[in-house]
Tab-separated table of C-alpha atoms and ligand atoms in Angstrom:
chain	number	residue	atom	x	y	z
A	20	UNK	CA	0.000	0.000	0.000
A	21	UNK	CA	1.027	3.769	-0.444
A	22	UNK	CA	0.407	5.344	2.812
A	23	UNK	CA	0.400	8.996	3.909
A	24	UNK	CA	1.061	9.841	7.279
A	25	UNK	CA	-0.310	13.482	7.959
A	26	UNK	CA	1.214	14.777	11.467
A	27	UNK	CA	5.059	13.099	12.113
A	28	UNK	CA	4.669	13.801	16.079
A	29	UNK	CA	5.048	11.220	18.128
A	30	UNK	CA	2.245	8.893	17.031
A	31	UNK	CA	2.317	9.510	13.519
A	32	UNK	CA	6.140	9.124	13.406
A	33	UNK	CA	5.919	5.838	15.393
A	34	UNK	CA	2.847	4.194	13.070
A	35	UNK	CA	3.852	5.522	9.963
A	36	UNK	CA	7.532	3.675	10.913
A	37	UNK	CA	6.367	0.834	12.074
A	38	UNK	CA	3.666	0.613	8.459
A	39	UNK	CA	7.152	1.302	6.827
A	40	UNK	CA	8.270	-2.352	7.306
A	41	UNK	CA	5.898	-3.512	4.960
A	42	UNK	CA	4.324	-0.194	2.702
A	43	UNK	CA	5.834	2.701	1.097
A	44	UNK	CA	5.290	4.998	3.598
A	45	UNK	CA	5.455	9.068	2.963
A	46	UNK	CA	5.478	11.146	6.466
A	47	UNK	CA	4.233	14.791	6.836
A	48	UNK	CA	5.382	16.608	9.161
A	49	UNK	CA	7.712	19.612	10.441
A	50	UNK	CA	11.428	20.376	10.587
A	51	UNK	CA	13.915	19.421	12.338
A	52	UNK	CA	12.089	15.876	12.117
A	53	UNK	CA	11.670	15.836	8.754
A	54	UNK	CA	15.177	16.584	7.379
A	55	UNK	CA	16.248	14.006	10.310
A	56	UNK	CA	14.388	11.530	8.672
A	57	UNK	CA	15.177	12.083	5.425
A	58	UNK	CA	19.029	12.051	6.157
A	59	UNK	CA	19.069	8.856	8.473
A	60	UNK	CA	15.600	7.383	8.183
A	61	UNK	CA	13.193	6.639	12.099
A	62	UNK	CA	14.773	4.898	14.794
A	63	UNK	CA	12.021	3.502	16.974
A	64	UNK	CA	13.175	2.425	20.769
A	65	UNK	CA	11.447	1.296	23.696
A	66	UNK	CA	8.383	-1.250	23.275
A	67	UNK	CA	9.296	-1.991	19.957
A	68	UNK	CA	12.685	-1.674	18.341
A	69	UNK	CA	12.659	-0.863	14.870
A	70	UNK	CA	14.297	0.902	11.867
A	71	UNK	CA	13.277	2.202	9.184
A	72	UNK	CA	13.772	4.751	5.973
A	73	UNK	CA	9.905	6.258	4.981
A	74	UNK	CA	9.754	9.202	2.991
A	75	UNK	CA	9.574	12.369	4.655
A	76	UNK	CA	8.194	16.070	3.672
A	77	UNK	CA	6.891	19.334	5.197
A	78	UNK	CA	4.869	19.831	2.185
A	79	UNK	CA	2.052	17.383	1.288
A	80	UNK	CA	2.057	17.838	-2.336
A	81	UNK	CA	-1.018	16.598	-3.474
A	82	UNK	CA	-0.243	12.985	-4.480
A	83	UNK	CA	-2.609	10.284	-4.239
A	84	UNK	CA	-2.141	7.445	-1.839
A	85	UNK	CA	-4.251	4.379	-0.918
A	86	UNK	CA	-4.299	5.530	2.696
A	87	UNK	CA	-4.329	8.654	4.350
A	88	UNK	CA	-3.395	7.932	8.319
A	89	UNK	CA	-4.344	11.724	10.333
A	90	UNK	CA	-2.807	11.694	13.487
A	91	UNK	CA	-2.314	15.729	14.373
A	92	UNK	CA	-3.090	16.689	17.270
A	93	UNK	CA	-7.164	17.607	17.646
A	94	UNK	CA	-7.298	21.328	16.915
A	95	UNK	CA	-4.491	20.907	13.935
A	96	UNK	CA	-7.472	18.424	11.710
A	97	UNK	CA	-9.490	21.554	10.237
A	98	UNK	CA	-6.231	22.324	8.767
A	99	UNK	CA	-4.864	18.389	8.013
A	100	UNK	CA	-8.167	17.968	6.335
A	101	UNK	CA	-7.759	21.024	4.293
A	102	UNK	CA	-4.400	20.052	3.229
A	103	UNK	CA	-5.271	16.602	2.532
A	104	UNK	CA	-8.149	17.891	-0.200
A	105	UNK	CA	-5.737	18.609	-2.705
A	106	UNK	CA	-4.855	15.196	-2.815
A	107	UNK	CA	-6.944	11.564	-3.764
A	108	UNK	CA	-7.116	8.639	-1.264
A	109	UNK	CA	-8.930	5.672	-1.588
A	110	UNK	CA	-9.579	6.333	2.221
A	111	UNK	CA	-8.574	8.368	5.535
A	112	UNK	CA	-8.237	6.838	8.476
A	113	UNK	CA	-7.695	9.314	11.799
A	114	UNK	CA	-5.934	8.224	15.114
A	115	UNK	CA	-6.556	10.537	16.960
A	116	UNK	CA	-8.909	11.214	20.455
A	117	UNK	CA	-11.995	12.989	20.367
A	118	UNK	CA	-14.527	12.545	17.120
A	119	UNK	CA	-11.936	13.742	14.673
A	120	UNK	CA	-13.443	11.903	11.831
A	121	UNK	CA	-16.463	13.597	11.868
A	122	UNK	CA	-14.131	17.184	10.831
A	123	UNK	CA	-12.250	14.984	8.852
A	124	UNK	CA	-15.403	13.556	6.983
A	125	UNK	CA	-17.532	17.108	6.326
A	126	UNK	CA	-14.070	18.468	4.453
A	127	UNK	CA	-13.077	15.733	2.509
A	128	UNK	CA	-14.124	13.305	-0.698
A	129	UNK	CA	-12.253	10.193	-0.008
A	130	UNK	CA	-14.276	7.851	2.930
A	131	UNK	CA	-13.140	8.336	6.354
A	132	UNK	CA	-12.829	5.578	8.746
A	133	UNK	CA	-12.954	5.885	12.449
A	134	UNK	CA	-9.817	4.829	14.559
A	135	UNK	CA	-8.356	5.047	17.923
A	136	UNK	CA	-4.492	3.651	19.375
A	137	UNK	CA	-3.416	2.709	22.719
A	138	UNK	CA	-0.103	2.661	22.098
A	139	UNK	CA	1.844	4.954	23.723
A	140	UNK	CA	4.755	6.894	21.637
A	141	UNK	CA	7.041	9.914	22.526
A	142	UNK	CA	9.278	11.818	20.052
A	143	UNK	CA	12.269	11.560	21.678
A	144	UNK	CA	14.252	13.720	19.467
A	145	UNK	CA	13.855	14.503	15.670
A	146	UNK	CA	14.116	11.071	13.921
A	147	UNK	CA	14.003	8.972	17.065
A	148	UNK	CA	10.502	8.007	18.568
A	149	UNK	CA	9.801	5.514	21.567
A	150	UNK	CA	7.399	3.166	21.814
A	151	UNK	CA	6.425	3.937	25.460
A	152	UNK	CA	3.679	0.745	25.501
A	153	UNK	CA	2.703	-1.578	23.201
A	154	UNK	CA	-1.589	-0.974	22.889
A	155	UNK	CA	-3.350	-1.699	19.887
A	156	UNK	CA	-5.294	0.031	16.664
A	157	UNK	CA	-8.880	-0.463	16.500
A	158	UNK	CA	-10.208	0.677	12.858
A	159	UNK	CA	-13.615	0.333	11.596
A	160	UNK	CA	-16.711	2.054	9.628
A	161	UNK	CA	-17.434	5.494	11.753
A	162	UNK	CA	-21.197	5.001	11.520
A	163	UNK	CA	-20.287	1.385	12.340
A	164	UNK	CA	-21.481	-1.859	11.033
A	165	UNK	CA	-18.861	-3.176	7.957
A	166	UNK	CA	-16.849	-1.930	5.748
A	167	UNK	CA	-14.452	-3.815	2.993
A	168	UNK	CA	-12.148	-0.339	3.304
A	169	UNK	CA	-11.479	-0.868	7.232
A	170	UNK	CA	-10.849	-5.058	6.446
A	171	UNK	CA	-7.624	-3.783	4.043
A	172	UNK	CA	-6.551	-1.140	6.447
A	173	UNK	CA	-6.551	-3.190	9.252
A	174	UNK	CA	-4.645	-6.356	7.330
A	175	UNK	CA	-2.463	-3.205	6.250
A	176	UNK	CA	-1.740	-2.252	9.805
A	177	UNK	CA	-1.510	-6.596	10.832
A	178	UNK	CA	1.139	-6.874	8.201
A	179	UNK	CA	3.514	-4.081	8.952
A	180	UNK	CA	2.995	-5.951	12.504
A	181	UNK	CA	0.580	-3.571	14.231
A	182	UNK	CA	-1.656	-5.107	16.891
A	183	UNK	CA	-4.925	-4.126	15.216
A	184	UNK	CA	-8.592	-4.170	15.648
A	185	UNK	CA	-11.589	-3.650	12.714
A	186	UNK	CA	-14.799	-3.192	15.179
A	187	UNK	CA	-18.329	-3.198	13.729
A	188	UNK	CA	-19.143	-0.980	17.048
A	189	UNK	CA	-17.037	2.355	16.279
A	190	UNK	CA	-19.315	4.831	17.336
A	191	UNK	CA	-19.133	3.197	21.106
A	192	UNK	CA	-15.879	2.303	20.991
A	193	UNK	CA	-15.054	6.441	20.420
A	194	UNK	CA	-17.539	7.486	22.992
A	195	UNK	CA	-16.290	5.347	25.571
A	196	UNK	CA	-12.803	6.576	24.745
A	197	UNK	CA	-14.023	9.536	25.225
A	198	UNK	CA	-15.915	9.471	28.251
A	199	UNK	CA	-12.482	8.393	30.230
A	200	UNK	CA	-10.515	11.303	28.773
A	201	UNK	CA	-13.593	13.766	29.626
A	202	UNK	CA	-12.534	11.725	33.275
A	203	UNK	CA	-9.150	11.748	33.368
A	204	UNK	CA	-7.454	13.867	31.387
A	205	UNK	CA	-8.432	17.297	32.423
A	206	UNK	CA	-8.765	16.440	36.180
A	207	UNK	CA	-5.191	15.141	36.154
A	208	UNK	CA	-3.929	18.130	34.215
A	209	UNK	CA	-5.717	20.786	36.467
A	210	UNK	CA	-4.298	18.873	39.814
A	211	UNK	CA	-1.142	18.264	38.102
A	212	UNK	CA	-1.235	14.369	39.716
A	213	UNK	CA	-0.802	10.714	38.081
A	214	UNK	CA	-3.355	8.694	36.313
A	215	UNK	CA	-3.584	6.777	40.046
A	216	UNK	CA	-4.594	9.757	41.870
A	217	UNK	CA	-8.228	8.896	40.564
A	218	UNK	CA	-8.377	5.960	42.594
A	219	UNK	CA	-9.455	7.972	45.391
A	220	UNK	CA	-11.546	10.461	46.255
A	221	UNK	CA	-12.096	13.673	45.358
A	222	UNK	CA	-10.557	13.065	42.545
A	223	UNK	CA	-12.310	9.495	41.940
A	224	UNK	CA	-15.841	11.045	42.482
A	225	UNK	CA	-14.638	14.074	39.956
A	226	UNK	CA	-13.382	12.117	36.852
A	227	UNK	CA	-16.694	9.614	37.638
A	228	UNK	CA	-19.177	12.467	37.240
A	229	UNK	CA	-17.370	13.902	34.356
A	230	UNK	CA	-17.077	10.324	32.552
A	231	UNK	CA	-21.365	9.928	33.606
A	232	UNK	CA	-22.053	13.101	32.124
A	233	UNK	CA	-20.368	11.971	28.593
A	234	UNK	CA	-22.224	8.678	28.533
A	235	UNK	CA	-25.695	10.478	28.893
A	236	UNK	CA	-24.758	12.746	25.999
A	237	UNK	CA	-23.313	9.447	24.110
A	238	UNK	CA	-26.865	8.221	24.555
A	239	UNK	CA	-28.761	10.962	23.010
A	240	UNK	CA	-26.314	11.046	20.099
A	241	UNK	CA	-27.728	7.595	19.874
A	242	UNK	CA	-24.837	5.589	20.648
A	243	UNK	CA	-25.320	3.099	23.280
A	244	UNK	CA	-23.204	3.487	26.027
A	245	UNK	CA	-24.446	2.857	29.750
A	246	UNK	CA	-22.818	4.624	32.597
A	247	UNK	CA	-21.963	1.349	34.034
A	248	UNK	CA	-20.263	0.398	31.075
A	249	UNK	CA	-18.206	3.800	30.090
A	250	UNK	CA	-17.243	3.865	34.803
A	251	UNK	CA	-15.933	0.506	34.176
A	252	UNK	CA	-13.412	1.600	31.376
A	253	UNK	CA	-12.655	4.603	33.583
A	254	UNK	CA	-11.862	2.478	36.198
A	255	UNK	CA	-9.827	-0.235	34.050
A	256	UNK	CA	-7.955	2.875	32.795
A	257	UNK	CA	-7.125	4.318	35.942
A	258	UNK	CA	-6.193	0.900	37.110
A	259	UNK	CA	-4.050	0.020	34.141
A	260	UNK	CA	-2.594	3.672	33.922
A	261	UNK	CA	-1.571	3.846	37.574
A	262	UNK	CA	1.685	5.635	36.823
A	263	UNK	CA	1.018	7.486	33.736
A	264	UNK	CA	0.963	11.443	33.392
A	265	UNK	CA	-1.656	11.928	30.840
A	266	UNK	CA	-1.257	13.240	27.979
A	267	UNK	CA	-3.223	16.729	29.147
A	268	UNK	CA	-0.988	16.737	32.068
A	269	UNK	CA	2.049	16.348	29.583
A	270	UNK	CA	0.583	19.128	27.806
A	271	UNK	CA	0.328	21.416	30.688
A	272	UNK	CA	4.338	20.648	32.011
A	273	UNK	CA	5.077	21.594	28.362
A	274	UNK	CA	3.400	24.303	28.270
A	275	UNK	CA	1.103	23.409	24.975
A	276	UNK	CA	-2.217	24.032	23.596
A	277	UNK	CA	-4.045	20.776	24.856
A	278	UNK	CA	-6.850	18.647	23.497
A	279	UNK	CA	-9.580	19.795	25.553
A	280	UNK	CA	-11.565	21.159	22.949
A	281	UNK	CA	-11.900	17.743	21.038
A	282	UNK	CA	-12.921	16.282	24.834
A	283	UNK	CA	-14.503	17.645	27.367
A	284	UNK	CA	-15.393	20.811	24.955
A	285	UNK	CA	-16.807	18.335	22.729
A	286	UNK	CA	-19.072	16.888	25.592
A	287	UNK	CA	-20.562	20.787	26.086
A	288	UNK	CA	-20.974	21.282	22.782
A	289	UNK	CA	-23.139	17.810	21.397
A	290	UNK	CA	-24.963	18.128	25.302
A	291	UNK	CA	-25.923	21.763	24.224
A	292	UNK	CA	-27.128	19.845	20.810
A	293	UNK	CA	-29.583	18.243	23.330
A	294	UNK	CA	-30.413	20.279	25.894
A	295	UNK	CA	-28.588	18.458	28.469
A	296	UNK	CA	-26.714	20.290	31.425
A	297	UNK	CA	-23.121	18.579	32.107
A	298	UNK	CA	-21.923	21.165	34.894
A	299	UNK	CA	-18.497	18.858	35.173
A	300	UNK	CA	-17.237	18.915	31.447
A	301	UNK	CA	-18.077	22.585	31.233
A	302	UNK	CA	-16.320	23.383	34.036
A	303	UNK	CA	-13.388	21.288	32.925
A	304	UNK	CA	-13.443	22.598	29.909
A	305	UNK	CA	-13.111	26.557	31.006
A	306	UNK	CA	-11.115	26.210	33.666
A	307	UNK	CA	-8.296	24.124	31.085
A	308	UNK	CA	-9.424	27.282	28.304
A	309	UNK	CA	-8.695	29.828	30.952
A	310	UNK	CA	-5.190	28.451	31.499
A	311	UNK	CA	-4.407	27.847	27.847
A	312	UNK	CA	-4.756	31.554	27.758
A	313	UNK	CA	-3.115	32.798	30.547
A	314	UNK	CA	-0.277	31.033	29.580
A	315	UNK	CA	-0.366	32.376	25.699
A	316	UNK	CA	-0.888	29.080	23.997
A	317	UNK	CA	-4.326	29.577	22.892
A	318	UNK	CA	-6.013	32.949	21.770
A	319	UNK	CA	-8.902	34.376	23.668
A	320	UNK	CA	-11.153	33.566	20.848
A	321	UNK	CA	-10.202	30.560	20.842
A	322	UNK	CA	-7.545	29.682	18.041
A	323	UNK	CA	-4.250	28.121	18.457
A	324	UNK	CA	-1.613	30.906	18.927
A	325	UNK	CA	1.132	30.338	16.280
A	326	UNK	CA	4.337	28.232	17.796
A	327	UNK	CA	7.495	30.948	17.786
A	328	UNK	CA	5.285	33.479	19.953
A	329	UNK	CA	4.391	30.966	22.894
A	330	UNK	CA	5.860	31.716	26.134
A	331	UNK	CA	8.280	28.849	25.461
A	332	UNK	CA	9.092	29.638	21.442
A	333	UNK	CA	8.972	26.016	20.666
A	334	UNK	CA	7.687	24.233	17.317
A	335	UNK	CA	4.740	21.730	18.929
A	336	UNK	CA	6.942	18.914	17.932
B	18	LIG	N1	1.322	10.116	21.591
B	18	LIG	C1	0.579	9.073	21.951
B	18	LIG	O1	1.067	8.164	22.643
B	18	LIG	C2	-0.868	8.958	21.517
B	18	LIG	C3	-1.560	7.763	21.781
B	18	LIG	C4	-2.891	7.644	21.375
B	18	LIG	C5	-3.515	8.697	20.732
B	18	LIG	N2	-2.827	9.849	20.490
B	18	LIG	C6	-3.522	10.926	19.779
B	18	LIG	O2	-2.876	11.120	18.520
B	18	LIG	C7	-2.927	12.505	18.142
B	18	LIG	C8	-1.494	12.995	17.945
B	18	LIG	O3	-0.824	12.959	19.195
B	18	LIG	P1	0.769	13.098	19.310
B	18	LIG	O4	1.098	12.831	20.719
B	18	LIG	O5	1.413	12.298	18.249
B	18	LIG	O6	0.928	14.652	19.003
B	18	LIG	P2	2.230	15.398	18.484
B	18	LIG	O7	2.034	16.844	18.776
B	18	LIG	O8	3.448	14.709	18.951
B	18	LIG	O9	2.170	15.159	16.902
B	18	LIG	C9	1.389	15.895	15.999
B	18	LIG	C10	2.337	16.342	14.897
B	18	LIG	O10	1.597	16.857	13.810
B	18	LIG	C11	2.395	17.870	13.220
B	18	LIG	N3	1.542	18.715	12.393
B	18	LIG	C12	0.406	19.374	12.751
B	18	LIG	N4	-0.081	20.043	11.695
B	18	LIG	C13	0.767	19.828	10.665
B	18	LIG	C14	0.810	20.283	9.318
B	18	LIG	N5	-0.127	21.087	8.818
B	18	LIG	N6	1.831	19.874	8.535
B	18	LIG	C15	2.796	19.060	9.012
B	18	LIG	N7	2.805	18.586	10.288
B	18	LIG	C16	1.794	18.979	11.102
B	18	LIG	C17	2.981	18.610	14.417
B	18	LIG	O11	4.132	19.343	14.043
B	18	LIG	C18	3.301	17.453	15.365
B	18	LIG	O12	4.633	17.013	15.152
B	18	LIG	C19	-3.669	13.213	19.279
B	18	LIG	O13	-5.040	13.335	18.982
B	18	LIG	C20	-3.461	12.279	20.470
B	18	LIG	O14	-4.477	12.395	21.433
B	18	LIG	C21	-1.515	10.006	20.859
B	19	LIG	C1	-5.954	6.513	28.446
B	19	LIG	C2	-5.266	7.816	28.838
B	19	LIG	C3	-6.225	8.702	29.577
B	19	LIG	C4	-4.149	7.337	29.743
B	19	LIG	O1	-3.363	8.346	30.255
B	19	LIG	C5	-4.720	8.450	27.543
B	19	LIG	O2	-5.706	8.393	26.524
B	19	LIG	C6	-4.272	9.904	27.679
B	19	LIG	O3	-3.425	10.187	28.502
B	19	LIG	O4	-4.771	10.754	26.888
C-alpha cells in the first residue's frame, strides 16, 4: 500500500515507521524531524525496536495514496483535512482522540474511517521516537457496522505488525474513549497528579461524574453506552494507567495548547445539541481554556496561537 502519514509527532512518526516495514510509507510533518528523517531514516526504541527509511516532507504535495493515516493533534485536523483535499485517497483513516473523523469527513471526498491507538509513543528527538507501551489500533466504519475499506486497512496495519482491531461498534468504541478522557485527562492536568490519583476520592468522584455526564450525551447522540459500562473503562484505565501522566498533564508541564476542545469541549458542545446540562465537562473545559490563555498558547477567541510566539518559542513537535 502507499500510505500517507499526515502529522510526524510522536504517534504519527511511530505508526507511519512501524507501516514502513511492509508499505511505502510518505510522512508529513515539520522540521527538524523531517530533514532528520530524510538524512538517516526513524529509529524507533522502547516497546518496539525498529528501523526504518519512509519518505519524509513538510509539504504534502497533493499525491494520491491508498491511505491517508491523520494523526495531528485535535485542533491541527481543520487544517490536516484542508491540506489533505488537494490530494486523492482511496480512504482516511484518523488516530486521533476525540470525534476527529467527523471534521475529517464534512471536508473531505475520499471515505473516512474511524480509529483510535493505545499505544503509547514519545518523540524523543527529531528522527528517534519511543514506543512507550505496546496498545493496539482499532479501525472500523465510523457510523459502524462493515466496511471492505477498514478489512484492508486493518490487514495493512496486521502486516507491517501492528496489533490491530476492525470493530463493527465504532461509534461506542469512540464514545467510551471519550468518556475516560472527559474523566481523566483534564482532572489530572488541572491537579497536576498521576493517572492513580483517581483511585481515590475527590478526585475518583470528579473524573466519575465527568465520565457519567459523557455517557448520557453518548446516549442521546444515539450511541449506546451505559454509565456502568463507560465507569468501568474509567476504572480499568485508571487501574491500568496507575503511573502514567496523561497526555493533558504532559501538555500542561510543556506548556502546549491541549486537546480539551476535542474532549470535554466536545461533551458541552453535542450536550448543548440536546439540551442536556453537564456542569463537570463545562467546568473542565473553562477552567483548562482559561489556562491555555493565561499562559499564551491559545487565543482568547479561541484559536491556536502560532508556535514561535508561545511563552516557550517552541515548534509543537
Ligand atoms: N502520543 C501518543 O502516545 C498517543 C496515543 C494515542 C492517541 N494519540 C492521539 O494522537 C494525536 C497525535 O498525538 P501526538 O502525541 O502524536 O501529538 P504530536 O504533537 O506529537 O504530533 C502531531 C504532529 O503533527 C504535526 N503537524 C500538525 N499540523 C501539521 C501540518 N499542517 N503539517 C505538518 N505537520 C503537522 C505537528 O508538528 C506534530 O509534530 C492526538 O489526537 C493524540 O491524542 C496520541
Ligand atoms: C488513556 C489515557 C487517559 C491514559 O493516560 C490516555 O488516553 C491519555 O493520557 O490521553
Amino acid at each position: 500500500m502507499d500510505v500517507l502519514v499526515f502529522g510526524a509527532g510522536s504517534l504519527g512518526t511511530l505508526v507511519g515507521a512501524l507501516l514502513a516495514r511492509a508499505h511505502d510509507v510518505t510522512l508529513v510533518g515539520r522540521d527538524p524531524h523531517v530533514s532528520r528523517v530524510r538524512e538517516g531514516g526513524v529509529r524507533v526504541s522502547g516497546a518496539v525496536e525498529a528501523r526504518t527509511a519512509p519518505a519524509a516532507t513538510t509539504k504534502y504535495d497533493g499525491s494520491a495514496a491508498d491511505l491517508a493515516v491523520v494523526a495531528v493533534k485535535s485542533f491541527d485536523t481543520a487544517a490536516a483535512a484542508d491540506a489533505l483535499g488537494a490530494g486523492s485517497f482511496e480512504v482516511v483513516c484518523s488516530l486521533q482522540n476525540g470525534l476527529a473523523e467527523e471534521t475529517l469527513a464534512a471536508r473531505l471526498d475520499a471515505p473516512v474511517l474511524a480509529g483510535t491507538a493505545t499505544y503509547g509513543a514519545r518523540l524523543v528527538e527529531p528522527g528517534h521516537v519511543e514506543c512507550t507501551g505496546v496498545g493496539r489500533v482499532v479501525l472500523g466504519a465510523r457510523s459502524g457496522g462493515t466496511d471492505p475499506r477498514a478489512e484492508r486497512v486493518g490487514k495493512a496495519f496486521r502486516d507491517a505488525g501492528i496489533e490491530t482491531l476492525v470493530a463493527s461498534d465504532m461509534p461506542r468504541r469512540l464514545w467510551e474513549k471519550l468518556a475516560v478522557n472527559a474523566g481523566v485527562n483534564a482532572v489530572t492536568a488541572l491537579a497536576r497528579v498521576e493517572n492513580g490519583a483517581l483511585t481515590d476520592d475527590p478526585g475518583r468522584e470528579l473524573a466519575r461524574r465527568a465520565t457519567r455526564e459523557t455517557a448520557r450525551v453518548a446516549r442521546a447522540e444515539g450511541v449506546s453506552l451505559s454509565n456502568r459500562r463507560a465507569l468501568s473503562a474509567l476504572d480499568e484505565v485508571v487501574t491500568a494507567t496507575e503511573a502514567n501522566r496523561s497526555s493533558m498533564l504532559q501538555d500542561v508541564d510543556d506548556e502546549k495548547r491541549t486537546e480539551v476542545d476535542a474532549i470535554n469541549g466536545t461533551v458541552v458542545e453535542r450536550a448543548e445539541r440536546h439540551r442536556l446540562d453537564v456542569p463537570t465537562n463545562r467546568t473542565l473545559a473553562a477552567l483548562l481554556r482559561t489556562w491555555e490563555v493565561g499562559r499564551g498558547v491559545r487565543k482568547a477567541g479561541g484559536g491556536s496561537v502560532p508556535p514561535e510566539s508561545t511563552s516557550r518559542g517552541e515548534s509543537r513537535q
